[in-house]
């Protein structure tokens, strides 16, 4: 019997999605992006599935995430690209993790850590080409490049990559993408002139893999698309398969008279005599409270809307005169095969992105896995 609440993850879907993206990338290498617990799918199984699908690199935000991959026995190249002060740089260097250097502060820290450890630090320099978030901007880029070139000459670091990240690739007509590509070419030229010879140059997220062949360079970094969700809501990508299905067994059913207020605050009131079922998932599990009276859910073969306030652990669905039996489940989202909503449907209703829907599913919901590679 499945757990009463379950986020079931189809690892074959992740492998298949990566294979499809690799085909789209036409010869560029693929980095499976597995940060934030593999966008909520489980980092280690997602990483294994991505590698099985043809990814040769893995990407995380933080070094701690990359170290967890190593602790699980994954020895593929890993890049961790967000390095706050006090991160375990020496451990990262010793574990052969590529450290993404996205601020001038980090350059000296990495070089010091490499000197202390006696090992050569693998570094990937991140250029800010217009996102104005992480990355070294044009004003500081020549100095950062020169410092890394000196570190290479000293034998304490090797610059394995130069990369950047797009601001608006999910809006294919947005002029920022072309401007950022130009800025990236300039940053690469500065690095080249300083004698840096990175193995991989990369900038493409999922949206760019699917829409910008000119952004592929040596490697692409798809995240959301590898989990089967389109980075561009209006862009259907044939062959992508959503990997996560979130469901829960119904706790019970009760008869309610017309005019019954339902759940905290009585934000839903039955307009007829009806049947209510209880679903044991709530905002404590990552179901947004904003889904009150809005969240779509499949119960008894039909799509319905959450009735009333989403509580910490539970919510209610009005099923009218339909029947349910013990063991029947509510499906919040999945691939859509049986008429269930998708994570994109949830995102549309809640005015957010599918990334947030899958990533926020909490620790209390067990992940279960299907597929060949676990
Ligand atoms: C630096 C970097 N590269 C790649 C990705 C993957 O992006 P997406 O999930 O849109 O493909 C992310 C995710 O935010 C990122 O921060």
Coordinates of C-alpha atoms and ligand atoms in Angstrom, one line a residue:
X1 CA 0.0 0.0 0.0
X2 CA 1.4 3.5 -0.8
X3 CA 1.9 5.9 2.1
X4 CA -1.2 7.9 2.9
X5 CA 0.3 10.9 1.3
X6 CA 2.9 10.5 -1.4
X7 CA 4.9 12.4 -3.9
X8 CA 5.6 9.6 -6.4
X9 CA 8.5 10.4 -8.7
X10 CA 8.9 8.6 -12.0
X11 CA 12.7 8.5 -12.4
X12 CA 12.4 7.1 -16.0
X13 CA 10.6 10.3 -16.8
X14 CA 13.6 12.3 -15.6
X15 CA 16.0 10.2 -17.6
X16 CA 13.8 10.5 -20.7
X17 CA 13.4 14.2 -20.3
X18 CA 17.2 14.6 -20.0
X19 CA 17.6 12.5 -23.1
X20 CA 15.2 14.6 -25.0
X21 CA 16.9 17.8 -23.9
X22 CA 20.3 16.4 -24.9
X23 CA 18.9 15.8 -28.3
X24 CA 17.7 19.4 -28.4
X25 CA 21.1 20.6 -27.3
X26 CA 22.6 18.9 -30.4
X27 CA 26.0 18.0 -29.2
X28 CA 26.4 20.3 -26.1
X29 CA 26.9 18.5 -22.8
X30 CA 24.0 18.4 -20.3
X31 CA 24.2 19.4 -16.7
X32 CA 21.3 18.0 -14.6
X33 CA 20.3 20.8 -12.2
X34 CA 19.5 19.1 -8.9
X35 CA 19.5 21.9 -6.4
X36 CA 16.8 22.4 -3.8
X37 CA 16.5 18.6 -3.4
X38 CA 16.1 18.1 -7.1
X39 CA 13.4 20.7 -7.4
X40 CA 11.6 18.7 -4.6
X41 CA 11.9 15.3 -6.3
X42 CA 14.8 14.1 -4.2
X43 CA 18.3 15.2 -5.1
X44 CA 20.2 11.9 -5.2
X45 CA 17.6 9.8 -7.1
X46 CA 17.1 12.8 -9.5
X47 CA 20.8 13.0 -10.0
X48 CA 21.1 9.3 -10.8
X49 CA 18.2 9.5 -13.2
X50 CA 19.7 12.6 -14.9
X51 CA 23.1 10.8 -15.3
X52 CA 21.3 7.7 -16.7
X53 CA 19.5 9.9 -19.2
X54 CA 22.8 11.3 -20.5
X55 CA 23.7 14.2 -18.3
X56 CA 27.5 14.2 -17.6
X57 CA 27.5 17.1 -15.1
X58 CA 25.3 18.0 -12.1
X59 CA 24.6 21.4 -10.8
X60 CA 23.7 22.6 -7.3
X61 CA 23.3 25.9 -5.7
X62 CA 25.2 25.2 -2.5
X63 CA 28.4 23.3 -1.6
X64 CA 26.5 21.3 1.0
X65 CA 24.2 19.9 -1.7
X66 CA 27.2 19.0 -3.8
X67 CA 28.8 17.2 -0.8
X68 CA 25.6 15.2 -0.3
X69 CA 26.0 13.9 -3.9
X70 CA 29.5 12.9 -3.2
X71 CA 28.5 11.2 0.1
X72 CA 25.9 9.2 -1.9
X73 CA 28.8 7.9 -4.0
X74 CA 28.1 10.1 -7.1
X75 CA 31.5 11.0 -8.6
X76 CA 30.3 12.8 -11.7
X77 CA 31.5 16.4 -12.1
X78 CA 29.4 18.8 -9.9
X79 CA 29.3 22.5 -10.0
X80 CA 28.0 24.5 -6.9
X81 CA 27.4 28.0 -7.9
X82 CA 26.2 30.0 -4.9
X83 CA 28.9 30.5 -2.3
X84 CA 28.0 32.6 0.8
X85 CA 30.7 33.4 3.3
X86 CA 31.9 30.6 5.5
X87 CA 31.1 27.8 3.1
X88 CA 33.2 24.6 3.4
X89 CA 35.6 25.5 0.6
X90 CA 38.4 23.2 1.7
X91 CA 36.0 20.3 1.8
X92 CA 34.6 21.2 -1.6
X93 CA 38.1 21.3 -3.1
X94 CA 39.0 18.0 -1.5
X95 CA 35.8 16.5 -2.9
X96 CA 36.7 17.7 -6.4
X97 CA 33.6 20.0 -6.6
X98 CA 33.7 22.8 -9.1
X99 CA 33.2 26.0 -7.1
X100 CA 31.2 28.7 -8.9
X101 CA 32.8 32.0 -8.3
X102 CA 30.1 34.7 -8.7
X103 CA 31.6 37.4 -6.6
X104 CA 35.0 39.0 -6.3
X105 CA 35.0 38.3 -2.6
X106 CA 35.0 34.5 -3.2
X107 CA 38.1 34.6 -5.5
X108 CA 40.5 35.2 -2.6
X109 CA 38.7 32.8 -0.3
X110 CA 39.0 30.0 -2.8
X111 CA 42.6 30.6 -3.5
X112 CA 43.4 30.7 0.3
X113 CA 41.4 27.5 0.8
X114 CA 43.3 25.8 -2.0
X115 CA 46.7 26.9 -0.6
X116 CA 45.7 25.5 2.8
X117 CA 44.5 22.2 1.4
X118 CA 47.4 21.7 -0.9
X119 CA 45.0 20.7 -3.7
X120 CA 44.1 22.5 -6.9
X121 CA 40.8 24.2 -6.7
X122 CA 38.4 23.7 -9.6
X123 CA 36.8 27.0 -10.3
X124 CA 34.1 28.2 -12.7
X125 CA 33.8 31.9 -13.0
X126 CA 30.3 33.3 -13.2
X127 CA 29.8 36.5 -15.3
X128 CA 26.9 38.7 -14.6
X129 CA 25.8 39.5 -18.2
X130 CA 22.6 41.4 -17.2
X131 CA 20.6 39.4 -14.7
X132 CA 22.0 41.7 -12.0
X133 CA 21.8 38.9 -9.4
X134 CA 24.8 36.7 -8.8
X135 CA 27.9 36.8 -11.1
X136 CA 30.8 39.2 -11.5
X137 CA 29.8 42.3 -13.4
X138 CA 31.8 43.9 -16.2
X139 CA 33.4 46.4 -13.9
X140 CA 35.1 43.7 -11.8
X141 CA 35.4 41.0 -14.4
X142 CA 38.9 41.8 -15.7
X143 CA 40.3 41.9 -12.2
X144 CA 38.6 38.6 -11.2
X145 CA 39.9 37.0 -14.4
X146 CA 43.4 38.2 -13.8
X147 CA 43.4 37.0 -10.2
X148 CA 42.3 33.5 -11.4
X149 CA 44.9 33.5 -14.1
X150 CA 47.5 34.2 -11.4
X151 CA 46.1 31.4 -9.3
X152 CA 46.4 29.1 -12.2
X153 CA 50.0 30.2 -12.7
X154 CA 50.7 29.5 -9.0
X155 CA 49.2 26.1 -9.5
X156 CA 46.5 26.5 -6.8
X157 CA 43.4 26.7 -9.1
X158 CA 42.2 25.7 -12.5
X159 CA 39.4 27.5 -14.2
X160 CA 37.3 24.7 -15.6
X161 CA 34.4 26.8 -16.7
X162 CA 33.0 30.3 -17.5
X163 CA 29.2 30.7 -17.2
X164 CA 26.3 33.0 -16.8
X165 CA 22.6 32.9 -16.4
X166 CA 19.7 34.5 -18.3
X167 CA 17.1 36.9 -16.8
X168 CA 14.2 36.6 -19.3
X169 CA 14.8 33.4 -21.4
X170 CA 11.2 32.3 -20.5
X171 CA 10.0 35.2 -22.6
X172 CA 11.4 34.1 -26.0
X173 CA 10.9 37.6 -27.6
X174 CA 12.6 39.5 -24.8
X175 CA 15.6 41.5 -26.1
X176 CA 17.6 40.9 -22.9
X177 CA 18.5 37.4 -24.0
X178 CA 20.3 38.6 -27.1
X179 CA 22.0 41.4 -25.1
X180 CA 23.1 38.9 -22.5
X181 CA 24.6 36.6 -25.2
X182 CA 26.6 39.5 -26.5
X183 CA 27.8 40.4 -23.0
X184 CA 28.7 36.7 -22.5
X185 CA 30.8 36.6 -25.7
X186 CA 32.6 39.7 -24.4
X187 CA 33.3 38.2 -21.0
X188 CA 34.6 35.1 -22.7
X189 CA 36.9 37.2 -24.9
X190 CA 38.3 38.9 -21.8
X191 CA 39.0 35.5 -20.1
X192 CA 40.5 34.2 -23.3
X193 CA 42.8 37.2 -23.6
X194 CA 44.0 36.6 -20.0
X195 CA 45.0 33.1 -20.9
X196 CA 42.1 31.2 -19.3
X197 CA 41.1 28.1 -21.3
X198 CA 37.8 26.8 -19.7
X199 CA 36.6 23.3 -20.7
X200 CA 33.0 24.4 -20.6
X201 CA 31.3 27.7 -21.3
X202 CA 27.6 27.7 -20.5
X203 CA 24.6 29.9 -20.1
X204 CA 21.4 28.0 -21.2
X205 CA 18.7 27.1 -18.7
X206 CA 15.7 25.0 -19.8
X207 CA 14.0 27.9 -21.6
X208 CA 17.1 28.7 -23.6
X209 CA 17.8 25.0 -24.4
X210 CA 14.3 24.9 -26.0
X211 CA 14.3 28.3 -27.8
X212 CA 17.9 29.6 -28.3
X213 CA 20.2 27.3 -30.3
X214 CA 22.8 30.2 -30.2
X215 CA 23.0 29.8 -26.4
X216 CA 24.2 26.3 -26.2
X217 CA 28.0 26.8 -26.1
X218 CA 29.7 23.7 -24.6
X219 CA 27.0 22.7 -22.1
X220 CA 23.4 23.4 -21.2
X221 CA 21.9 23.5 -17.7
X222 CA 18.2 22.5 -17.8
X223 CA 16.5 22.3 -14.4
X224 CA 12.7 22.4 -14.6
X225 CA 12.4 20.8 -18.0
X226 CA 14.3 17.7 -16.8
X227 CA 11.4 17.3 -14.2
X228 CA 9.0 17.4 -17.2
X229 CA 7.6 20.9 -16.7
X230 CA 7.8 23.5 -19.4
X231 CA 9.8 26.6 -18.5
X232 CA 7.4 28.6 -20.7
X233 CA 3.8 27.9 -19.7
X234 CA 2.5 28.5 -23.3
X235 CA 5.2 26.3 -24.9
X236 CA 4.1 22.7 -25.1
X237 CA 7.2 20.5 -25.4
X238 CA 6.1 17.1 -26.9
X239 CA 7.8 14.3 -25.1
X240 CA 8.5 16.1 -21.8
X241 CA 6.8 14.1 -19.0
X242 CA 6.1 15.5 -15.6
X243 CA 7.9 13.3 -13.1
X244 CA 6.1 14.0 -9.8
X245 CA 2.5 12.9 -8.8
X246 CA 1.3 14.2 -5.5
X247 CA -1.6 12.3 -4.0
X248 CA -3.2 11.4 -0.7
X249 CA -5.7 8.8 0.6
X250 CA -9.0 10.2 1.6
X251 CA -9.4 10.2 5.4
X252 CA -13.2 10.1 5.4
X253 CA -16.5 11.3 3.9
X254 CA -19.4 13.0 5.5
X255 CA -22.8 14.2 4.6
X256 CA -23.4 17.9 5.0
X257 CA -26.6 19.8 4.8
X258 CA -27.1 22.8 2.5
X259 CA -25.6 25.9 4.1
X260 CA -22.8 24.2 6.0
X261 CA -19.7 26.3 6.4
X262 CA -16.6 24.3 5.7
X263 CA -13.1 24.6 7.3
X264 CA -11.6 27.5 9.1
X265 CA -13.4 30.8 8.6
X266 CA -16.3 29.1 6.7
X267 CA -14.8 30.4 3.4
X268 CA -16.8 27.8 1.6
X269 CA -20.5 27.2 2.3
X270 CA -22.3 24.2 0.7
X271 CA -25.1 25.4 -1.6
X272 CA -27.0 22.1 -1.4
X273 CA -27.0 18.9 0.6
X274 CA -23.7 17.2 -0.4
X275 CA -20.8 15.0 0.6
X276 CA -17.5 16.3 1.8
X277 CA -14.2 14.3 1.8
X278 CA -11.1 15.1 3.8
X279 CA -7.6 15.1 2.3
X280 CA -4.6 14.8 4.7
X281 CA -2.3 17.4 3.0
X282 CA -2.0 21.0 4.0
X283 CA 0.3 24.0 4.0
X284 CA 2.6 22.1 6.4
X285 CA 3.2 19.9 3.4
X286 CA 3.7 22.7 0.9
X287 CA 0.1 22.9 -0.4
X288 CA -0.2 26.7 -0.5
X289 CA -2.8 28.2 1.8
X290 CA -3.5 30.5 -1.1
X291 CA -5.1 27.5 -2.8
X292 CA -8.1 28.0 -0.5
X293 CA -11.2 27.7 -2.7
X294 CA -8.9 27.6 -5.8
X295 CA -6.6 24.5 -5.8
X296 CA -7.6 21.9 -8.4
X297 CA -7.7 18.3 -7.3
X298 CA -8.9 15.0 -8.9
X299 CA -11.3 13.0 -6.6
X300 CA -13.5 10.1 -7.7
X301 CA -12.5 10.5 -11.3
X302 CA -13.4 14.2 -11.6
X303 CA -11.5 17.5 -11.3
X304 CA -12.8 19.6 -8.5
X305 CA -11.7 22.6 -6.5
X306 CA -10.6 22.7 -2.8
X307 CA -13.6 23.6 -0.6
X308 CA -12.6 26.3 1.9
X309 CA -9.5 27.0 3.8
X310 CA -6.4 24.9 3.3
X311 CA -5.2 24.0 6.8
X312 CA -1.8 23.0 8.1
X313 CA -2.5 19.3 7.6
X314 CA -5.6 18.9 5.6
X315 CA -8.2 20.3 3.3
X316 CA -11.8 19.4 2.2
X317 CA -13.3 18.6 -1.2
X318 CA -17.0 18.7 -2.0
X319 CA -17.8 15.7 -4.1
X320 CA -21.6 16.2 -4.5
X321 CA -23.4 12.9 -4.9
X322 CA -20.3 11.0 -6.2
X323 CA -19.2 8.0 -4.2
X324 CA -15.8 7.2 -2.7
X325 CA -14.6 4.2 -0.9
X326 CA -11.9 3.8 1.8
X327 CA -8.5 3.7 0.0
X328 CA -9.6 6.1 -2.7
X329 CA -7.1 8.9 -3.3
X330 CA -7.1 12.6 -4.2
X331 CA -4.5 13.5 -6.8
X332 CA -3.4 17.1 -6.6
X333 CA -1.1 17.0 -9.6
X334 CA 0.7 14.6 -11.9
X335 CA 1.4 14.1 -15.6
X336 CA -2.3 14.6 -16.4
X337 CA -2.8 11.1 -17.8
X338 CA -6.0 10.4 -15.9
X339 CA -7.4 13.9 -16.0
X340 CA -5.6 15.0 -12.9
X341 CA -4.3 18.6 -12.7
X342 CA -0.6 19.3 -13.5
X343 CA 1.8 21.4 -11.5
X344 CA 1.4 24.0 -14.2
X345 CA -2.4 24.1 -13.6
X346 CA -1.6 24.8 -9.9
X347 CA 0.8 27.5 -10.9
X348 CA -1.7 29.1 -13.2
X349 CA -4.4 29.1 -10.5
X350 CA -2.0 30.6 -7.9
X351 CA -0.2 33.1 -10.2
X352 CA 3.1 31.5 -9.7
X353 CA 5.4 29.1 -11.6
X354 CA 5.5 25.3 -11.6
X355 CA 9.0 25.4 -10.1
X356 CA 7.5 26.7 -6.8
X357 CA 4.7 24.1 -6.8
X358 CA 7.0 21.1 -7.0
X359 CA 9.9 22.5 -5.0
X360 CA 7.8 23.5 -2.0
X361 CA 6.4 20.0 -1.3
X362 CA 7.6 19.4 2.3
X363 CA 9.7 16.8 4.0
X364 CA 6.6 15.3 5.7
X365 CA 5.4 13.9 2.3
X366 CA 7.4 10.7 1.6
X367 CA 8.9 10.5 -1.9
X368 CA 8.5 7.2 -3.5
X369 CA 10.2 6.2 -6.7
X370 CA 9.4 4.2 -9.8
X371 CA 11.7 3.6 -12.7
X372 CA 14.8 1.6 -13.6
X373 CA 17.5 3.7 -11.8
X374 CA 17.1 4.3 -8.1
Ligands
LIG1 C1 22.6 29.1 -12.4 C2 21.4 28.3 -12.8 N1 21.5 27.5 -13.9 C3 20.4 26.7 -14.3 C4 19.2 26.7 -13.7 C5 18.1 25.9 -14.2 O1 17.1 26.7 -14.6 P1 15.7 26.1 -15.2 O2 15.1 25.3 -14.1 O3 14.9 27.3 -15.5 O4 16.1 25.3 -16.3 C6 19.1 27.5 -12.5 C7 17.8 27.6 -11.8 O5 17.3 28.5 -11.3 C8 20.2 28.3 -12.1 O6 20.1 29.1 -11.0

